């Protein structure tokens, strides 16, 4: 019997293992400080799972959202000023992650503030393309604020599952048609650069790999959007087979970008959630 060949070359690079701060941080804000500290330690240090990435949810204010825990506060006020005391639960765990040395902090948006959406809500609408530049400035202002506080956000995801407007309004969400995604990426990326920040962009966080493969080429063909991109990000709610994941990898290769599965990974066979979910 011939012994199998030993493969020594790396076949895959893992950028990190992370968790998302949507939306449990809004519940933990009501717990005692000692409990919050214990949870942070279990997430971010060797006393627990010692995550290498943490996704901070940049809240849009929850206008129209029916589930309070999924309606995170926004820093942007109606007058255009910023209230940096908002989102205490989210801020606590973002700052704890930074203090505990989590190397990769990501800011992600489910919905822009209602000022920048077509229906004036944090769900059920679309981003207003006329406000792309203002939205970019908003993101850069938040990243700059945290950078000054010693909390460096390495990447920003300016849209989450943009194929879905989340019209049921059980959570924040906004649609961004494929033809409009490059404009959002350009606006956010250029605002971050103008602010002198090293923060880059990940996109487009499509719900399923099938949507990523069919829609991402539209915005990846833009003349400037890919230059702001650290990685092509996607979700795997379609429980993709290996053959489709190979296509996703090829999409990254042809565009010279790493590919990140940024939300969910391990649904049980056939899809859905079950005992094997973790």
PDB file of C-alpha atoms in Angstrom:
ATOM      1  CA  UNK A   1       0.000   0.000   0.000  1.00  0.00           C
ATOM      2  CA  UNK A   2       1.391   3.356  -1.000  1.00  0.00           C
ATOM      3  CA  UNK A   3       1.453   5.860   1.834  1.00  0.00           C
ATOM      4  CA  UNK A   4      -0.556   9.041   1.177  1.00  0.00           C
ATOM      5  CA  UNK A   5       1.414  12.117   0.272  1.00  0.00           C
ATOM      6  CA  UNK A   6       2.025  14.565   3.095  1.00  0.00           C
ATOM      7  CA  UNK A   7       0.830  18.056   2.221  1.00  0.00           C
ATOM      8  CA  UNK A   8       2.990  20.722   3.790  1.00  0.00           C
ATOM      9  CA  UNK A   9       1.883  23.817   1.850  1.00  0.00           C
ATOM     10  CA  UNK A  10      -0.931  25.815   3.431  1.00  0.00           C
ATOM     11  CA  UNK A  11      -4.235  25.353   1.632  1.00  0.00           C
ATOM     12  CA  UNK A  12      -6.133  28.170   3.301  1.00  0.00           C
ATOM     13  CA  UNK A  13      -5.446  31.271   5.330  1.00  0.00           C
ATOM     14  CA  UNK A  14      -7.788  31.960   8.238  1.00  0.00           C
ATOM     15  CA  UNK A  15      -8.052  35.693   8.840  1.00  0.00           C
ATOM     16  CA  UNK A  16      -9.606  35.199  12.254  1.00  0.00           C
ATOM     17  CA  UNK A  17     -12.412  33.768  14.329  1.00  0.00           C
ATOM     18  CA  UNK A  18     -14.897  36.297  15.598  1.00  0.00           C
ATOM     19  CA  UNK A  19     -18.244  37.088  17.103  1.00  0.00           C
ATOM     20  CA  UNK A  20     -20.801  39.770  16.369  1.00  0.00           C
ATOM     21  CA  UNK A  21     -22.112  42.283  18.871  1.00  0.00           C
ATOM     22  CA  UNK A  22     -25.641  42.165  17.450  1.00  0.00           C
ATOM     23  CA  UNK A  23     -27.679  42.232  19.531  1.00  0.00           C
ATOM     24  CA  UNK A  24     -26.899  40.614  22.843  1.00  0.00           C
ATOM     25  CA  UNK A  25     -24.844  43.614  23.966  1.00  0.00           C
ATOM     26  CA  UNK A  26     -28.079  45.584  24.297  1.00  0.00           C
ATOM     27  CA  UNK A  27     -29.342  43.020  26.806  1.00  0.00           C
ATOM     28  CA  UNK A  28     -26.022  42.797  28.659  1.00  0.00           C
ATOM     29  CA  UNK A  29     -26.126  46.571  29.171  1.00  0.00           C
ATOM     30  CA  UNK A  30     -28.773  45.850  31.826  1.00  0.00           C
ATOM     31  CA  UNK A  31     -26.577  43.406  33.741  1.00  0.00           C
ATOM     32  CA  UNK A  32     -24.255  44.204  36.625  1.00  0.00           C
ATOM     33  CA  UNK A  33     -20.778  45.482  35.671  1.00  0.00           C
ATOM     34  CA  UNK A  34     -19.195  42.329  37.107  1.00  0.00           C
ATOM     35  CA  UNK A  35     -21.279  40.177  34.753  1.00  0.00           C
ATOM     36  CA  UNK A  36     -20.365  42.307  31.746  1.00  0.00           C
ATOM     37  CA  UNK A  37     -16.708  42.024  32.687  1.00  0.00           C
ATOM     38  CA  UNK A  38     -16.956  38.255  33.022  1.00  0.00           C
ATOM     39  CA  UNK A  39     -18.585  37.919  29.589  1.00  0.00           C
ATOM     40  CA  UNK A  40     -15.905  40.110  28.023  1.00  0.00           C
ATOM     41  CA  UNK A  41     -13.192  37.996  29.629  1.00  0.00           C
ATOM     42  CA  UNK A  42     -14.760  34.787  28.337  1.00  0.00           C
ATOM     43  CA  UNK A  43     -14.935  36.210  24.817  1.00  0.00           C
ATOM     44  CA  UNK A  44     -11.715  38.158  24.483  1.00  0.00           C
ATOM     45  CA  UNK A  45      -9.072  36.559  26.716  1.00  0.00           C
ATOM     46  CA  UNK A  46      -7.344  33.265  27.374  1.00  0.00           C
ATOM     47  CA  UNK A  47      -9.789  32.724  30.244  1.00  0.00           C
ATOM     48  CA  UNK A  48     -12.293  31.935  27.505  1.00  0.00           C
ATOM     49  CA  UNK A  49     -12.239  31.571  23.708  1.00  0.00           C
ATOM     50  CA  UNK A  50      -9.773  34.425  23.043  1.00  0.00           C
ATOM     51  CA  UNK A  51     -11.401  35.685  19.839  1.00  0.00           C
ATOM     52  CA  UNK A  52      -9.198  37.235  17.170  1.00  0.00           C
ATOM     53  CA  UNK A  53     -12.000  39.307  15.603  1.00  0.00           C
ATOM     54  CA  UNK A  54     -14.957  41.224  16.989  1.00  0.00           C
ATOM     55  CA  UNK A  55     -17.748  42.832  14.970  1.00  0.00           C
ATOM     56  CA  UNK A  56     -19.179  46.003  16.487  1.00  0.00           C
ATOM     57  CA  UNK A  57     -22.678  46.888  15.324  1.00  0.00           C
ATOM     58  CA  UNK A  58     -22.805  50.578  14.390  1.00  0.00           C
ATOM     59  CA  UNK A  59     -26.459  51.185  15.198  1.00  0.00           C
ATOM     60  CA  UNK A  60     -28.825  53.161  13.021  1.00  0.00           C
ATOM     61  CA  UNK A  61     -31.262  54.213  15.738  1.00  0.00           C
ATOM     62  CA  UNK A  62     -33.872  51.497  15.333  1.00  0.00           C
ATOM     63  CA  UNK A  63     -36.559  53.733  13.828  1.00  0.00           C
ATOM     64  CA  UNK A  64     -39.520  51.484  13.007  1.00  0.00           C
ATOM     65  CA  UNK A  65     -37.921  48.339  14.452  1.00  0.00           C
ATOM     66  CA  UNK A  66     -40.362  46.307  16.554  1.00  0.00           C
ATOM     67  CA  UNK A  67     -37.850  44.395  18.707  1.00  0.00           C
ATOM     68  CA  UNK A  68     -36.163  46.785  21.172  1.00  0.00           C
ATOM     69  CA  UNK A  69     -32.988  44.695  21.572  1.00  0.00           C
ATOM     70  CA  UNK A  70     -32.536  44.819  17.792  1.00  0.00           C
ATOM     71  CA  UNK A  71     -32.925  48.594  17.626  1.00  0.00           C
ATOM     72  CA  UNK A  72     -29.448  49.842  18.638  1.00  0.00           C
ATOM     73  CA  UNK A  73     -28.996  53.514  19.347  1.00  0.00           C
ATOM     74  CA  UNK A  74     -27.241  55.721  16.833  1.00  0.00           C
ATOM     75  CA  UNK A  75     -24.660  58.344  17.716  1.00  0.00           C
ATOM     76  CA  UNK A  76     -26.054  60.754  15.113  1.00  0.00           C
ATOM     77  CA  UNK A  77     -28.770  63.054  16.416  1.00  0.00           C
ATOM     78  CA  UNK A  78     -31.545  64.648  14.415  1.00  0.00           C
ATOM     79  CA  UNK A  79     -29.694  67.951  14.470  1.00  0.00           C
ATOM     80  CA  UNK A  80     -26.607  66.407  12.902  1.00  0.00           C
ATOM     81  CA  UNK A  81     -24.495  66.400  16.074  1.00  0.00           C
ATOM     82  CA  UNK A  82     -23.157  63.265  17.777  1.00  0.00           C
ATOM     83  CA  UNK A  83     -24.076  61.924  21.208  1.00  0.00           C
ATOM     84  CA  UNK A  84     -21.163  59.717  22.214  1.00  0.00           C
ATOM     85  CA  UNK A  85     -22.922  58.456  25.342  1.00  0.00           C
ATOM     86  CA  UNK A  86     -25.404  56.480  23.244  1.00  0.00           C
ATOM     87  CA  UNK A  87     -25.120  52.714  22.761  1.00  0.00           C
ATOM     88  CA  UNK A  88     -23.601  51.969  26.188  1.00  0.00           C
ATOM     89  CA  UNK A  89     -23.770  48.188  25.815  1.00  0.00           C
ATOM     90  CA  UNK A  90     -22.210  48.152  22.387  1.00  0.00           C
ATOM     91  CA  UNK A  91     -19.509  50.578  23.420  1.00  0.00           C
ATOM     92  CA  UNK A  92     -18.649  48.589  26.534  1.00  0.00           C
ATOM     93  CA  UNK A  93     -17.878  45.399  24.640  1.00  0.00           C
ATOM     94  CA  UNK A  94     -16.098  47.159  21.772  1.00  0.00           C
ATOM     95  CA  UNK A  95     -13.802  48.894  24.249  1.00  0.00           C
ATOM     96  CA  UNK A  96     -13.335  45.670  26.224  1.00  0.00           C
ATOM     97  CA  UNK A  97     -12.284  43.890  23.039  1.00  0.00           C
ATOM     98  CA  UNK A  98      -9.729  46.615  22.335  1.00  0.00           C
ATOM     99  CA  UNK A  99      -8.449  46.623  25.924  1.00  0.00           C
ATOM    100  CA  UNK A 100      -8.086  42.833  25.881  1.00  0.00           C
ATOM    101  CA  UNK A 101      -6.038  42.993  22.697  1.00  0.00           C
ATOM    102  CA  UNK A 102      -8.411  41.546  20.105  1.00  0.00           C
ATOM    103  CA  UNK A 103      -6.329  42.256  16.992  1.00  0.00           C
ATOM    104  CA  UNK A 104      -9.115  42.857  14.463  1.00  0.00           C
ATOM    105  CA  UNK A 105     -12.072  45.084  15.285  1.00  0.00           C
ATOM    106  CA  UNK A 106     -14.728  45.472  12.602  1.00  0.00           C
ATOM    107  CA  UNK A 107     -17.540  48.025  12.514  1.00  0.00           C
ATOM    108  CA  UNK A 108     -20.606  46.852  10.604  1.00  0.00           C
ATOM    109  CA  UNK A 109     -23.868  48.526   9.701  1.00  0.00           C
ATOM    110  CA  UNK A 110     -27.266  46.874   9.396  1.00  0.00           C
ATOM    111  CA  UNK A 111     -28.940  50.183   8.556  1.00  0.00           C
ATOM    112  CA  UNK A 112     -27.773  53.715   8.054  1.00  0.00           C
ATOM    113  CA  UNK A 113     -29.441  56.301  10.279  1.00  0.00           C
ATOM    114  CA  UNK A 114     -32.988  57.084   9.176  1.00  0.00           C
ATOM    115  CA  UNK A 115     -31.828  60.433   7.738  1.00  0.00           C
ATOM    116  CA  UNK A 116     -30.085  58.502   4.967  1.00  0.00           C
ATOM    117  CA  UNK A 117     -32.762  55.939   4.042  1.00  0.00           C
ATOM    118  CA  UNK A 118     -35.504  56.252   1.458  1.00  0.00           C
ATOM    119  CA  UNK A 119     -38.352  55.623   3.914  1.00  0.00           C
ATOM    120  CA  UNK A 120     -37.010  57.497   6.943  1.00  0.00           C
ATOM    121  CA  UNK A 121     -36.753  54.256   8.923  1.00  0.00           C
ATOM    122  CA  UNK A 122     -34.044  51.824   9.996  1.00  0.00           C
ATOM    123  CA  UNK A 123     -35.763  48.951   8.195  1.00  0.00           C
ATOM    124  CA  UNK A 124     -37.837  48.317   5.108  1.00  0.00           C
ATOM    125  CA  UNK A 125     -36.183  50.907   2.881  1.00  0.00           C
ATOM    126  CA  UNK A 126     -33.055  51.502   0.881  1.00  0.00           C
ATOM    127  CA  UNK A 127     -30.071  53.735   1.346  1.00  0.00           C
ATOM    128  CA  UNK A 128     -30.657  57.054  -0.392  1.00  0.00           C
ATOM    129  CA  UNK A 129     -27.924  57.367  -3.009  1.00  0.00           C
ATOM    130  CA  UNK A 130     -28.093  61.166  -2.753  1.00  0.00           C
ATOM    131  CA  UNK A 131     -26.786  60.767   0.807  1.00  0.00           C
ATOM    132  CA  UNK A 132     -23.837  58.488   0.009  1.00  0.00           C
ATOM    133  CA  UNK A 133     -21.264  61.193   0.749  1.00  0.00           C
ATOM    134  CA  UNK A 134     -22.958  62.196   4.008  1.00  0.00           C
ATOM    135  CA  UNK A 135     -23.135  58.542   4.998  1.00  0.00           C
ATOM    136  CA  UNK A 136     -19.416  58.145   4.322  1.00  0.00           C
ATOM    137  CA  UNK A 137     -18.663  61.158   6.513  1.00  0.00           C
ATOM    138  CA  UNK A 138     -20.870  59.696   9.259  1.00  0.00           C
ATOM    139  CA  UNK A 139     -18.922  56.414   9.222  1.00  0.00           C
ATOM    140  CA  UNK A 140     -15.549  58.195   9.194  1.00  0.00           C
ATOM    141  CA  UNK A 141     -16.627  60.398  12.107  1.00  0.00           C
ATOM    142  CA  UNK A 142     -17.457  57.347  14.230  1.00  0.00           C
ATOM    143  CA  UNK A 143     -14.251  55.517  13.340  1.00  0.00           C
ATOM    144  CA  UNK A 144     -12.221  58.664  14.084  1.00  0.00           C
ATOM    145  CA  UNK A 145     -13.909  59.033  17.466  1.00  0.00           C
ATOM    146  CA  UNK A 146     -13.027  55.511  18.524  1.00  0.00           C
ATOM    147  CA  UNK A 147      -9.509  55.743  17.122  1.00  0.00           C
ATOM    148  CA  UNK A 148      -8.918  58.806  19.304  1.00  0.00           C
ATOM    149  CA  UNK A 149     -10.132  56.770  22.298  1.00  0.00           C
ATOM    150  CA  UNK A 150      -7.597  54.024  21.595  1.00  0.00           C
ATOM    151  CA  UNK A 151     -10.062  51.714  19.874  1.00  0.00           C
ATOM    152  CA  UNK A 152      -8.814  51.125  16.319  1.00  0.00           C
ATOM    153  CA  UNK A 153     -11.451  49.795  13.943  1.00  0.00           C
ATOM    154  CA  UNK A 154      -9.580  47.940  11.211  1.00  0.00           C
ATOM    155  CA  UNK A 155     -12.420  47.462   8.735  1.00  0.00           C
ATOM    156  CA  UNK A 156     -15.913  48.803   8.161  1.00  0.00           C
ATOM    157  CA  UNK A 157     -18.760  46.922   6.541  1.00  0.00           C
ATOM    158  CA  UNK A 158     -21.130  49.667   5.332  1.00  0.00           C
ATOM    159  CA  UNK A 159     -24.012  47.358   4.388  1.00  0.00           C
ATOM    160  CA  UNK A 160     -25.296  44.058   5.723  1.00  0.00           C
ATOM    161  CA  UNK A 161     -27.225  41.648   3.515  1.00  0.00           C
ATOM    162  CA  UNK A 162     -28.046  44.442   1.074  1.00  0.00           C
ATOM    163  CA  UNK A 163     -30.197  42.027  -0.918  1.00  0.00           C
ATOM    164  CA  UNK A 164     -32.811  42.337   1.851  1.00  0.00           C
ATOM    165  CA  UNK A 165     -34.632  45.428   3.131  1.00  0.00           C
ATOM    166  CA  UNK A 166     -35.831  43.584   6.260  1.00  0.00           C
ATOM    167  CA  UNK A 167     -39.330  44.895   5.602  1.00  0.00           C
ATOM    168  CA  UNK A 168     -40.786  42.889   8.497  1.00  0.00           C
ATOM    169  CA  UNK A 169     -38.861  45.320  10.728  1.00  0.00           C
ATOM    170  CA  UNK A 170     -37.937  42.746  13.337  1.00  0.00           C
ATOM    171  CA  UNK A 171     -34.416  44.144  13.092  1.00  0.00           C
ATOM    172  CA  UNK A 172     -32.501  46.941  11.412  1.00  0.00           C
ATOM    173  CA  UNK A 173     -31.708  46.502   7.737  1.00  0.00           C
ATOM    174  CA  UNK A 174     -31.639  48.361   4.441  1.00  0.00           C
ATOM    175  CA  UNK A 175     -31.520  47.260   0.842  1.00  0.00           C
ATOM    176  CA  UNK A 176     -28.740  48.430  -1.446  1.00  0.00           C
ATOM    177  CA  UNK A 177     -29.258  47.335  -5.068  1.00  0.00           C
ATOM    178  CA  UNK A 178     -26.192  45.792  -6.672  1.00  0.00           C
ATOM    179  CA  UNK A 179     -25.858  48.763  -9.012  1.00  0.00           C
ATOM    180  CA  UNK A 180     -25.629  51.151  -6.037  1.00  0.00           C
ATOM    181  CA  UNK A 181     -23.154  49.265  -3.852  1.00  0.00           C
ATOM    182  CA  UNK A 182     -20.034  50.653  -5.499  1.00  0.00           C
ATOM    183  CA  UNK A 183     -21.231  54.171  -4.696  1.00  0.00           C
ATOM    184  CA  UNK A 184     -21.576  53.300  -1.016  1.00  0.00           C
ATOM    185  CA  UNK A 185     -18.153  51.636  -0.916  1.00  0.00           C
ATOM    186  CA  UNK A 186     -16.550  54.606  -2.708  1.00  0.00           C
ATOM    187  CA  UNK A 187     -18.165  57.116  -0.358  1.00  0.00           C
ATOM    188  CA  UNK A 188     -17.170  55.283   2.808  1.00  0.00           C
ATOM    189  CA  UNK A 189     -13.679  54.368   1.593  1.00  0.00           C
ATOM    190  CA  UNK A 190     -12.866  57.872   0.409  1.00  0.00           C
ATOM    191  CA  UNK A 191     -14.182  59.429   3.633  1.00  0.00           C
ATOM    192  CA  UNK A 192     -12.016  57.112   5.731  1.00  0.00           C
ATOM    193  CA  UNK A 193      -9.000  57.976   3.593  1.00  0.00           C
ATOM    194  CA  UNK A 194      -9.694  61.720   3.772  1.00  0.00           C
ATOM    195  CA  UNK A 195      -9.880  61.449   7.558  1.00  0.00           C
ATOM    196  CA  UNK A 196      -6.378  59.988   7.562  1.00  0.00           C
ATOM    197  CA  UNK A 197      -7.578  56.634   8.869  1.00  0.00           C
ATOM    198  CA  UNK A 198      -6.009  53.281   7.941  1.00  0.00           C
ATOM    199  CA  UNK A 199      -9.440  51.641   8.138  1.00  0.00           C
ATOM    200  CA  UNK A 200     -10.499  49.729   5.055  1.00  0.00           C
ATOM    201  CA  UNK A 201     -13.828  48.356   3.802  1.00  0.00           C
ATOM    202  CA  UNK A 202     -15.293  44.860   3.534  1.00  0.00           C
ATOM    203  CA  UNK A 203     -18.337  44.198   1.327  1.00  0.00           C
ATOM    204  CA  UNK A 204     -20.939  43.273   0.389  1.00  0.00           C
ATOM    205  CA  UNK A 205     -22.049  40.793   3.072  1.00  0.00           C
ATOM    206  CA  UNK A 206     -24.589  39.119   0.777  1.00  0.00           C
ATOM    207  CA  UNK A 207     -26.975  36.748   2.564  1.00  0.00           C
ATOM    208  CA  UNK A 208     -26.041  33.789   0.407  1.00  0.00           C
ATOM    209  CA  UNK A 209     -23.114  32.746  -1.748  1.00  0.00           C
ATOM    210  CA  UNK A 210     -25.422  32.479  -4.762  1.00  0.00           C
ATOM    211  CA  UNK A 211     -26.250  36.172  -4.433  1.00  0.00           C
ATOM    212  CA  UNK A 212     -22.614  37.096  -3.962  1.00  0.00           C
ATOM    213  CA  UNK A 213     -21.586  35.255  -7.124  1.00  0.00           C
ATOM    214  CA  UNK A 214     -24.331  36.872  -9.219  1.00  0.00           C
ATOM    215  CA  UNK A 215     -24.264  40.407  -7.775  1.00  0.00           C
ATOM    216  CA  UNK A 216     -20.720  41.176  -6.586  1.00  0.00           C
ATOM    217  CA  UNK A 217     -19.245  41.354 -10.109  1.00  0.00           C
ATOM    218  CA  UNK A 218     -21.414  44.438 -10.684  1.00  0.00           C
ATOM    219  CA  UNK A 219     -19.754  46.530  -7.996  1.00  0.00           C
ATOM    220  CA  UNK A 220     -16.339  44.874  -8.298  1.00  0.00           C
ATOM    221  CA  UNK A 221     -16.210  46.225 -11.863  1.00  0.00           C
ATOM    222  CA  UNK A 222     -16.245  49.792 -10.518  1.00  0.00           C
ATOM    223  CA  UNK A 223     -13.089  51.765 -11.263  1.00  0.00           C
ATOM    224  CA  UNK A 224     -12.383  52.741  -7.645  1.00  0.00           C
ATOM    225  CA  UNK A 225     -14.478  50.722  -5.157  1.00  0.00           C
ATOM    226  CA  UNK A 226     -12.154  47.677  -5.072  1.00  0.00           C
ATOM    227  CA  UNK A 227      -9.206  49.882  -4.118  1.00  0.00           C
ATOM    228  CA  UNK A 228     -10.810  50.512  -0.716  1.00  0.00           C
ATOM    229  CA  UNK A 229     -11.559  46.834  -0.167  1.00  0.00           C
ATOM    230  CA  UNK A 230      -9.721  44.641   2.345  1.00  0.00           C
ATOM    231  CA  UNK A 231     -11.823  41.558   1.642  1.00  0.00           C
ATOM    232  CA  UNK A 232     -14.905  40.326  -0.162  1.00  0.00           C
ATOM    233  CA  UNK A 233     -17.301  39.365   2.626  1.00  0.00           C
ATOM    234  CA  UNK A 234     -20.288  37.066   2.396  1.00  0.00           C
ATOM    235  CA  UNK A 235     -22.699  35.057   4.510  1.00  0.00           C
ATOM    236  CA  UNK A 236     -23.483  31.385   4.068  1.00  0.00           C
ATOM    237  CA  UNK A 237     -27.196  31.078   4.825  1.00  0.00           C
ATOM    238  CA  UNK A 238     -27.604  28.923   1.712  1.00  0.00           C
ATOM    239  CA  UNK A 239     -25.473  26.190   3.335  1.00  0.00           C
ATOM    240  CA  UNK A 240     -23.237  26.135   0.241  1.00  0.00           C
ATOM    241  CA  UNK A 241     -21.602  22.947  -0.996  1.00  0.00           C
ATOM    242  CA  UNK A 242     -17.845  22.791  -1.529  1.00  0.00           C
ATOM    243  CA  UNK A 243     -18.262  23.344  -5.262  1.00  0.00           C
ATOM    244  CA  UNK A 244     -19.903  26.723  -4.699  1.00  0.00           C
ATOM    245  CA  UNK A 245     -17.351  27.736  -2.095  1.00  0.00           C
ATOM    246  CA  UNK A 246     -14.703  27.040  -4.717  1.00  0.00           C
ATOM    247  CA  UNK A 247     -16.510  29.511  -6.997  1.00  0.00           C
ATOM    248  CA  UNK A 248     -16.486  32.070  -4.195  1.00  0.00           C
ATOM    249  CA  UNK A 249     -12.761  31.542  -3.761  1.00  0.00           C
ATOM    250  CA  UNK A 250     -12.278  32.000  -7.495  1.00  0.00           C
ATOM    251  CA  UNK A 251     -14.194  35.304  -7.312  1.00  0.00           C
ATOM    252  CA  UNK A 252     -11.647  36.487  -4.775  1.00  0.00           C
ATOM    253  CA  UNK A 253      -8.724  35.221  -6.818  1.00  0.00           C
ATOM    254  CA  UNK A 254      -9.781  36.933 -10.036  1.00  0.00           C
ATOM    255  CA  UNK A 255     -10.225  40.207  -8.141  1.00  0.00           C
ATOM    256  CA  UNK A 256      -7.063  39.857  -6.068  1.00  0.00           C
ATOM    257  CA  UNK A 257      -8.942  39.944  -2.765  1.00  0.00           C
ATOM    258  CA  UNK A 258      -9.268  37.522   0.155  1.00  0.00           C
ATOM    259  CA  UNK A 259     -12.743  36.142   0.770  1.00  0.00           C
ATOM    260  CA  UNK A 260     -14.254  36.153   4.260  1.00  0.00           C
ATOM    261  CA  UNK A 261     -17.258  34.166   5.409  1.00  0.00           C
ATOM    262  CA  UNK A 262     -18.288  36.847   7.860  1.00  0.00           C
ATOM    263  CA  UNK A 263     -21.539  35.489   9.228  1.00  0.00           C
ATOM    264  CA  UNK A 264     -22.497  31.898  10.055  1.00  0.00           C
ATOM    265  CA  UNK A 265     -20.522  28.883   8.951  1.00  0.00           C
ATOM    266  CA  UNK A 266     -21.822  25.550  10.124  1.00  0.00           C
ATOM    267  CA  UNK A 267     -25.501  24.905   9.615  1.00  0.00           C
ATOM    268  CA  UNK A 268     -26.556  21.298   9.954  1.00  0.00           C
ATOM    269  CA  UNK A 269     -26.804  19.128   6.863  1.00  0.00           C
ATOM    270  CA  UNK A 270     -29.620  20.377   4.666  1.00  0.00           C
ATOM    271  CA  UNK A 271     -29.684  23.819   6.213  1.00  0.00           C
ATOM    272  CA  UNK A 272     -31.369  25.145   9.310  1.00  0.00           C
ATOM    273  CA  UNK A 273     -30.144  25.197  12.879  1.00  0.00           C
ATOM    274  CA  UNK A 274     -29.550  22.302  15.210  1.00  0.00           C
ATOM    275  CA  UNK A 275     -27.211  20.595  17.620  1.00  0.00           C
ATOM    276  CA  UNK A 276     -24.235  20.874  15.241  1.00  0.00           C
ATOM    277  CA  UNK A 277     -24.715  24.629  14.781  1.00  0.00           C
ATOM    278  CA  UNK A 278     -21.562  25.541  16.738  1.00  0.00           C
TER     279      UNK A 278
END
